[in-house]
């Protein structure tokens, strides 16, 4: 299983249909921002206008606390930006702090950059032209602090390289964000809309960085990278501060409940964010298979046979179903 | 005005709001495929599944008549593919048949390819590694026949290059399509969903070509390039043959009516497709300004001061409004 969130393979192997599975394989908020029943027809029919794009970028800038001197660009999901950045980056090796979301290494390698796997940003080798860190990291939730980011950004600036900071899960704790470091350093920050706002199918993500870098990214994305619905829904949701605050505390409560279920089943919580929990168990592989037979889908990892990652069940019934399956 | 379909600039200059303008600046079908009132929530909330992606590609393959040996990939609009192809293409100059949609030249130039402007595919110079032709062409509707495409594809194959055929407006006359030439030639065909289906805001487009080329394109796009709504709506609309047939004849009738309005106002029809008409008038620039003052927006061109392009008004009132404004 390369990614979470795709039950196609699980269903092929274990039967059932998407509705009957308890899908805990993603880090997507199970309580999405409430999209309006009716979107205006022009959102579907017309090419997004410049005015609509600017409204979205303005809302994102505010939600993410991007300083005035930083640039910001929108894409059809941060994945589109992950794919693009290696083609725009100067030639040279990239150091990627891992284990982490595997698509970063894939994308840089595909674009011809040698990839150096490191386990801490502090040990970034001198021959790396670029560095990538997911912050907080997926799946362990590890946070790289701003001093460490600044240190490596200073080095990469001398080498003409970029520090890519993937803040896909930073919405749950905005204090983690390094947006304040733009535009002084060659930092490109990626922000995912779909995870925290629970609307991964919408495909919306952002890059924040120095204006000249962001201009190059926007030019390479070309006109109309985002759908009309993404522009309208993104603008409204990113402006909904009350929903964001309420959601953070709701996620916190549910994450604590999930931790308790996992602890009761003999797991040790090994990390995570409020959108997923990483848990250790000596029989993790066996438990993953047993849960799948009961149509509960979580993430396993090819680099660790004692770890599983669980997204948040959306309700008490989901928590109970997981608890019951784990106690079988 | 670089593109059609964005009233932001027109409104800034002439006032009004999007609803009060008669926007004839695009080549988008004014009668969109009817999207369902309620999309399933998972289309917004979940990452699109492999099963959903495969269903879309299957529907597109059938609608576009792609032969079994061809590959097909979906993106968030053909614009995303126009942006991407130059980064994947072998180094070397590209010959672009023009005047045409200006984004092709922009994208190839941005990715470092010298651009050679040619006015007919038959005069493609021997130093061009790649060629791009929009077929039927925008804005003049000129059709390049399959023999001419095969001839140049044969030459480019020897040079390791690509022939990109942008069939953005081929849905109105499927006989034009060169999909049958894949997979024998290094041809990449671009198909736009939003124009013929009247859903440009959805952002959906396709590349059809030799399987190895399409595999590279799909890998560079990465996972989940299209939104959940685009997958569901695209699959349903592309499978709706009755709607497509009915729409073609409806567009044909409206295009004839538009031609009559333009001819009555002293324009000579210079070309176009069933989704837009290109019309010549000695005072085209003055008429463009006069129409804008009456909040009617059509396309003008920086390379010809006697040409205007008109999209189809959606109803008789729109035709009458245009006729009245032109007779003022």
CSV table of N, CA and C in Angstrom, one decimal, chain A residues 9-108:
chain,number,residue,atom,x,y,z
A,9,UNK,N,-7.4,-1.4,-3.4
A,9,UNK,CA,-6.7,-2.6,-3.2
A,9,UNK,C,-7.2,-3.4,-2.0
A,10,UNK,N,-7.6,-2.7,-1.0
A,10,UNK,CA,-8.1,-3.4,0.2
A,10,UNK,C,-9.4,-4.1,-0.1
A,11,UNK,N,-10.2,-3.5,-0.9
A,11,UNK,CA,-11.5,-4.1,-1.3
A,11,UNK,C,-11.3,-5.3,-2.2
A,12,UNK,N,-10.3,-5.1,-3.1
A,12,UNK,CA,-10.0,-6.2,-4.0
A,12,UNK,C,-9.5,-7.5,-3.3
A,13,UNK,N,-8.8,-7.3,-2.2
A,13,UNK,CA,-8.3,-8.4,-1.4
A,13,UNK,C,-9.3,-8.9,-0.4
A,14,UNK,N,-10.0,-8.0,0.3
A,14,UNK,CA,-10.8,-8.4,1.4
A,14,UNK,C,-12.3,-8.3,1.2
A,15,UNK,N,-12.8,-7.8,0.1
A,15,UNK,CA,-14.2,-7.6,-0.2
A,15,UNK,C,-14.8,-6.4,0.4
A,16,UNK,N,-16.1,-6.3,0.4
A,16,UNK,CA,-16.9,-5.2,0.9
A,16,UNK,C,-16.9,-4.1,-0.1
A,17,UNK,N,-17.5,-2.9,0.3
A,17,UNK,CA,-17.5,-1.7,-0.5
A,17,UNK,C,-17.1,-0.5,0.3
A,18,UNK,N,-16.8,0.6,-0.4
A,18,UNK,CA,-16.2,1.7,0.3
A,18,UNK,C,-17.0,2.1,1.6
A,19,UNK,N,-18.3,2.0,1.5
A,19,UNK,CA,-19.1,2.4,2.6
A,19,UNK,C,-19.0,1.5,3.8
A,20,UNK,N,-18.7,0.3,3.6
A,20,UNK,CA,-18.7,-0.7,4.7
A,20,UNK,C,-17.3,-0.7,5.4
A,21,UNK,N,-16.3,-0.1,4.9
A,21,UNK,CA,-15.0,-0.1,5.5
A,21,UNK,C,-14.9,1.1,6.5
A,22,UNK,N,-14.1,0.9,7.5
A,22,UNK,CA,-13.7,2.0,8.4
A,22,UNK,C,-12.3,2.3,8.0
A,23,UNK,N,-12.2,3.4,7.2
A,23,UNK,CA,-11.0,3.8,6.6
A,23,UNK,C,-10.2,4.8,7.5
A,24,UNK,N,-9.2,4.2,8.2
A,24,UNK,CA,-8.3,5.0,9.0
A,24,UNK,C,-6.9,5.2,8.4
A,25,UNK,N,-6.9,5.0,7.1
A,25,UNK,CA,-5.5,5.0,6.4
A,25,UNK,C,-5.1,6.3,6.1
A,26,UNK,N,-5.9,7.4,6.3
A,26,UNK,CA,-5.5,8.7,5.8
A,26,UNK,C,-5.3,9.6,7.0
A,27,UNK,N,-4.7,10.8,6.8
A,27,UNK,CA,-4.6,11.8,7.8
A,27,UNK,C,-5.5,13.0,7.5
A,28,UNK,N,-6.7,12.6,6.9
A,28,UNK,CA,-7.7,13.7,6.5
A,28,UNK,C,-8.7,13.9,7.7
A,29,UNK,N,-9.0,15.1,8.0
A,29,UNK,CA,-10.0,15.4,9.0
A,29,UNK,C,-11.3,14.8,8.7
A,30,UNK,N,-11.9,14.0,9.6
A,30,UNK,CA,-13.2,13.3,9.2
A,30,UNK,C,-14.4,14.2,9.3
A,31,UNK,N,-14.2,15.5,9.8
A,31,UNK,CA,-15.3,16.4,9.9
A,31,UNK,C,-15.0,17.6,9.0
A,32,UNK,N,-15.4,17.5,7.7
A,32,UNK,CA,-15.0,18.5,6.7
A,32,UNK,C,-15.7,19.8,6.9
A,33,UNK,N,-15.0,20.9,6.5
A,33,UNK,CA,-15.7,22.2,6.4
A,33,UNK,C,-16.9,22.0,5.6
A,34,UNK,N,-18.1,22.5,6.1
A,34,UNK,CA,-19.4,22.3,5.4
A,34,UNK,C,-19.5,23.1,4.1
A,35,UNK,N,-19.4,22.4,3.0
A,35,UNK,CA,-19.5,23.1,1.7
A,35,UNK,C,-21.0,23.4,1.5
A,36,UNK,N,-21.3,24.5,0.8
A,36,UNK,CA,-22.7,24.9,0.6
A,36,UNK,C,-23.4,23.9,-0.3
A,37,UNK,N,-24.7,23.7,-0.1
A,37,UNK,CA,-25.5,22.8,-0.9
A,37,UNK,C,-25.4,23.1,-2.4
A,38,UNK,N,-25.5,24.4,-2.7
A,38,UNK,CA,-25.5,24.8,-4.2
A,38,UNK,C,-24.3,25.7,-4.4
A,39,UNK,N,-23.4,25.3,-5.3
A,39,UNK,CA,-22.4,26.3,-5.7
A,39,UNK,C,-23.0,27.0,-6.9
A,40,UNK,N,-22.6,28.3,-7.1
A,40,UNK,CA,-23.0,29.0,-8.2
A,40,UNK,C,-22.6,28.3,-9.5
A,41,UNK,N,-23.5,28.3,-10.5
A,41,UNK,CA,-23.2,27.6,-11.8
A,41,UNK,C,-21.9,28.0,-12.4
A,42,UNK,N,-21.5,29.3,-12.3
A,42,UNK,CA,-20.4,29.8,-13.0
A,42,UNK,C,-19.1,29.1,-12.4
A,43,UNK,N,-19.1,28.6,-11.2
A,43,UNK,CA,-17.9,27.9,-10.6
A,43,UNK,C,-17.6,26.7,-11.5
A,44,UNK,N,-18.6,26.0,-12.0
A,44,UNK,CA,-18.4,24.9,-12.8
A,44,UNK,C,-18.2,25.2,-14.3
A,45,UNK,N,-18.9,26.3,-14.7
A,45,UNK,CA,-18.9,26.5,-16.2
A,45,UNK,C,-17.8,27.4,-16.7
A,46,UNK,N,-17.4,28.4,-15.9
A,46,UNK,CA,-16.5,29.4,-16.4
A,46,UNK,C,-15.1,29.1,-16.0
A,47,UNK,N,-14.1,29.5,-16.7
A,47,UNK,CA,-12.7,29.5,-16.3
A,47,UNK,C,-12.7,30.5,-15.1
A,48,UNK,N,-12.0,30.0,-14.0
A,48,UNK,CA,-11.8,30.9,-12.8
A,48,UNK,C,-11.2,32.2,-13.3
A,49,UNK,N,-11.8,33.3,-12.7
A,49,UNK,CA,-11.3,34.7,-13.0
A,49,UNK,C,-10.1,35.1,-12.2
A,50,UNK,N,-9.4,36.1,-12.6
A,50,UNK,CA,-8.3,36.6,-11.8
A,50,UNK,C,-8.8,37.1,-10.5
A,51,UNK,N,-10.0,37.7,-10.5
A,51,UNK,CA,-10.5,38.2,-9.2
A,51,UNK,C,-10.7,37.1,-8.2
A,52,UNK,N,-11.3,36.0,-8.7
A,52,UNK,CA,-11.5,34.8,-7.8
A,52,UNK,C,-10.2,34.2,-7.3
A,53,UNK,N,-9.2,34.2,-8.2
A,53,UNK,CA,-7.9,33.6,-7.8
A,53,UNK,C,-7.3,34.5,-6.7
A,54,UNK,N,-7.4,35.8,-6.9
A,54,UNK,CA,-6.8,36.8,-5.9
A,54,UNK,C,-7.5,36.7,-4.6
A,55,UNK,N,-8.8,36.5,-4.6
A,55,UNK,CA,-9.5,36.4,-3.3
A,55,UNK,C,-9.1,35.1,-2.6
A,56,UNK,N,-8.8,34.0,-3.3
A,56,UNK,CA,-8.4,32.8,-2.7
A,56,UNK,C,-7.0,33.0,-2.1
A,57,UNK,N,-6.1,33.6,-2.8
A,57,UNK,CA,-4.7,33.8,-2.3
A,57,UNK,C,-4.7,34.8,-1.1
A,58,UNK,N,-5.6,35.7,-1.1
A,58,UNK,CA,-5.7,36.6,0.0
A,58,UNK,C,-6.2,35.9,1.3
A,59,UNK,N,-7.2,35.0,1.1
A,59,UNK,CA,-7.7,34.3,2.2
A,59,UNK,C,-6.6,33.3,2.8
A,60,UNK,N,-5.9,32.7,1.8
A,60,UNK,CA,-4.8,31.8,2.2
A,60,UNK,C,-3.7,32.5,3.0
A,61,UNK,N,-3.3,33.6,2.4
A,61,UNK,CA,-2.3,34.4,3.0
A,61,UNK,C,-2.6,34.7,4.5
A,62,UNK,N,-3.9,35.1,4.7
A,62,UNK,CA,-4.3,35.4,6.1
A,62,UNK,C,-4.4,34.2,7.0
A,63,UNK,N,-4.9,33.1,6.4
A,63,UNK,CA,-5.1,31.9,7.2
A,63,UNK,C,-3.7,31.3,7.6
A,64,UNK,N,-2.8,31.4,6.8
A,64,UNK,CA,-1.4,30.8,7.0
A,64,UNK,C,-0.5,31.8,7.7
A,65,UNK,N,-0.9,33.1,7.8
A,65,UNK,CA,0.0,34.1,8.5
A,65,UNK,C,1.2,34.4,7.6
A,66,UNK,N,1.0,34.4,6.3
A,66,UNK,CA,2.1,34.7,5.4
A,66,UNK,C,2.5,36.2,5.5
A,67,UNK,N,3.7,36.5,5.7
A,67,UNK,CA,4.1,37.9,5.9
A,67,UNK,C,3.9,38.7,4.5
A,68,UNK,N,3.7,40.0,4.6
A,68,UNK,CA,3.5,40.8,3.3
A,68,UNK,C,4.6,40.6,2.3
A,69,UNK,N,5.8,40.4,2.7
A,69,UNK,CA,6.9,40.3,1.7
A,69,UNK,C,7.0,38.9,1.1
A,70,UNK,N,6.1,38.0,1.4
A,70,UNK,CA,6.2,36.6,0.8
A,70,UNK,C,5.3,36.5,-0.4
A,71,UNK,N,5.6,35.6,-1.3
A,71,UNK,CA,4.7,35.3,-2.4
A,71,UNK,C,3.9,34.1,-2.1
A,72,UNK,N,2.7,33.9,-2.8
A,72,UNK,CA,1.9,32.7,-2.5
A,72,UNK,C,1.3,32.3,-3.9
A,73,UNK,N,1.3,31.0,-4.1
A,73,UNK,CA,0.6,30.5,-5.3
A,73,UNK,C,-0.2,29.3,-5.0
A,74,UNK,N,-1.3,29.1,-5.7
A,74,UNK,CA,-2.2,28.0,-5.5
A,74,UNK,C,-2.1,27.0,-6.6
A,75,UNK,N,-2.3,25.7,-6.2
A,75,UNK,CA,-2.2,24.6,-7.2
A,75,UNK,C,-3.3,23.6,-6.9
A,76,UNK,N,-3.6,22.7,-7.8
A,76,UNK,CA,-4.6,21.6,-7.6
A,76,UNK,C,-4.0,20.6,-6.7
A,77,UNK,N,-3.8,20.9,-5.4
A,77,UNK,CA,-3.2,20.0,-4.4
A,77,UNK,C,-1.8,20.3,-4.3
A,78,UNK,N,-1.2,20.1,-3.0
A,78,UNK,CA,0.2,20.2,-2.8
A,78,UNK,C,1.0,19.1,-3.6
A,79,UNK,N,0.3,18.0,-3.9
A,79,UNK,CA,1.0,17.0,-4.7
A,79,UNK,C,1.5,17.6,-6.0
A,80,UNK,N,0.7,18.4,-6.7
A,80,UNK,CA,1.1,19.0,-7.9
A,80,UNK,C,2.3,19.9,-7.7
A,81,UNK,N,2.5,20.5,-6.6
A,81,UNK,CA,3.7,21.3,-6.3
A,81,UNK,C,4.9,20.4,-6.0
A,82,UNK,N,4.6,19.3,-5.3
A,82,UNK,CA,5.7,18.4,-5.0
A,82,UNK,C,6.3,17.8,-6.3
A,83,UNK,N,5.4,17.6,-7.3
A,83,UNK,CA,5.8,17.1,-8.6
A,83,UNK,C,6.6,18.2,-9.4
A,84,UNK,N,6.2,19.4,-9.2
A,84,UNK,CA,6.8,20.5,-10.0
A,84,UNK,C,8.1,21.0,-9.5
A,85,UNK,N,8.3,21.2,-8.2
A,85,UNK,CA,9.4,21.9,-7.7
A,85,UNK,C,10.8,21.3,-8.2
A,86,UNK,N,10.9,19.9,-8.2
A,86,UNK,CA,12.2,19.4,-8.7
A,86,UNK,C,12.6,19.8,-10.1
A,87,UNK,N,11.6,20.1,-11.0
A,87,UNK,CA,11.8,20.5,-12.3
A,87,UNK,C,12.3,22.0,-12.4
A,88,UNK,N,11.9,22.7,-11.4
A,88,UNK,CA,12.3,24.2,-11.4
A,88,UNK,C,13.6,24.4,-10.6
A,89,UNK,N,13.9,23.5,-9.7
A,89,UNK,CA,15.1,23.7,-8.8
A,89,UNK,C,16.4,23.6,-9.6
A,90,UNK,N,17.4,24.3,-9.1
A,90,UNK,CA,18.7,24.2,-9.7
A,90,UNK,C,19.2,22.7,-9.6
A,91,UNK,N,20.0,22.3,-10.6
A,91,UNK,CA,20.5,20.9,-10.6
A,91,UNK,C,21.3,20.7,-9.3
A,92,UNK,N,21.3,19.4,-8.9
A,92,UNK,CA,22.1,19.1,-7.7
A,92,UNK,C,21.3,18.2,-6.8
A,93,UNK,N,22.0,17.5,-5.8
A,93,UNK,CA,21.4,16.5,-5.0
A,93,UNK,C,20.4,17.2,-4.0
A,94,UNK,N,19.4,16.4,-3.5
A,94,UNK,CA,18.5,16.9,-2.5
A,94,UNK,C,18.6,16.0,-1.3
A,95,UNK,N,18.7,16.6,-0.1
A,95,UNK,CA,18.6,15.8,1.1
A,95,UNK,C,17.2,15.8,1.7
A,96,UNK,N,16.7,14.6,2.0
A,96,UNK,CA,15.3,14.5,2.4
A,96,UNK,C,15.3,13.9,3.8
A,97,UNK,N,14.7,14.6,4.8
A,97,UNK,CA,14.6,14.0,6.1
A,97,UNK,C,13.5,13.0,6.2
A,98,UNK,N,13.9,11.7,6.6
A,98,UNK,CA,13.0,10.6,6.6
A,98,UNK,C,13.1,9.8,7.8
A,99,UNK,N,12.4,8.7,7.9
A,99,UNK,CA,11.3,8.3,6.9
A,99,UNK,C,10.2,9.3,6.9
A,100,UNK,N,9.6,9.6,5.7
A,100,UNK,CA,8.6,10.5,5.6
A,100,UNK,C,7.7,10.2,4.4
A,101,UNK,N,6.8,11.1,4.0
A,101,UNK,CA,5.9,10.9,2.8
A,101,UNK,C,6.8,10.6,1.6
A,102,UNK,N,6.5,9.5,1.0
A,102,UNK,CA,7.5,9.0,0.0
A,102,UNK,C,7.5,9.7,-1.3
A,103,UNK,N,6.5,10.5,-1.6
A,103,UNK,CA,6.4,11.2,-2.9
A,103,UNK,C,7.5,12.2,-3.1
A,104,UNK,N,8.0,12.8,-2.1
A,104,UNK,CA,9.1,13.8,-2.2
A,104,UNK,C,10.3,13.2,-3.0
A,105,UNK,N,10.8,12.0,-2.4
A,105,UNK,CA,11.9,11.4,-3.0
A,105,UNK,C,11.6,11.0,-4.4
A,106,UNK,N,10.5,10.4,-4.6
A,106,UNK,CA,10.1,9.9,-6.0
A,106,UNK,C,10.1,11.1,-7.0
A,107,UNK,N,9.6,12.3,-6.6
A,107,UNK,CA,9.5,13.4,-7.5
A,107,UNK,C,10.9,14.0,-7.9
A,108,UNK,N,11.7,14.1,-6.8
A,108,UNK,CA,13.1,14.7,-7.1
A,108,UNK,C,13.9,13.7,-7.9
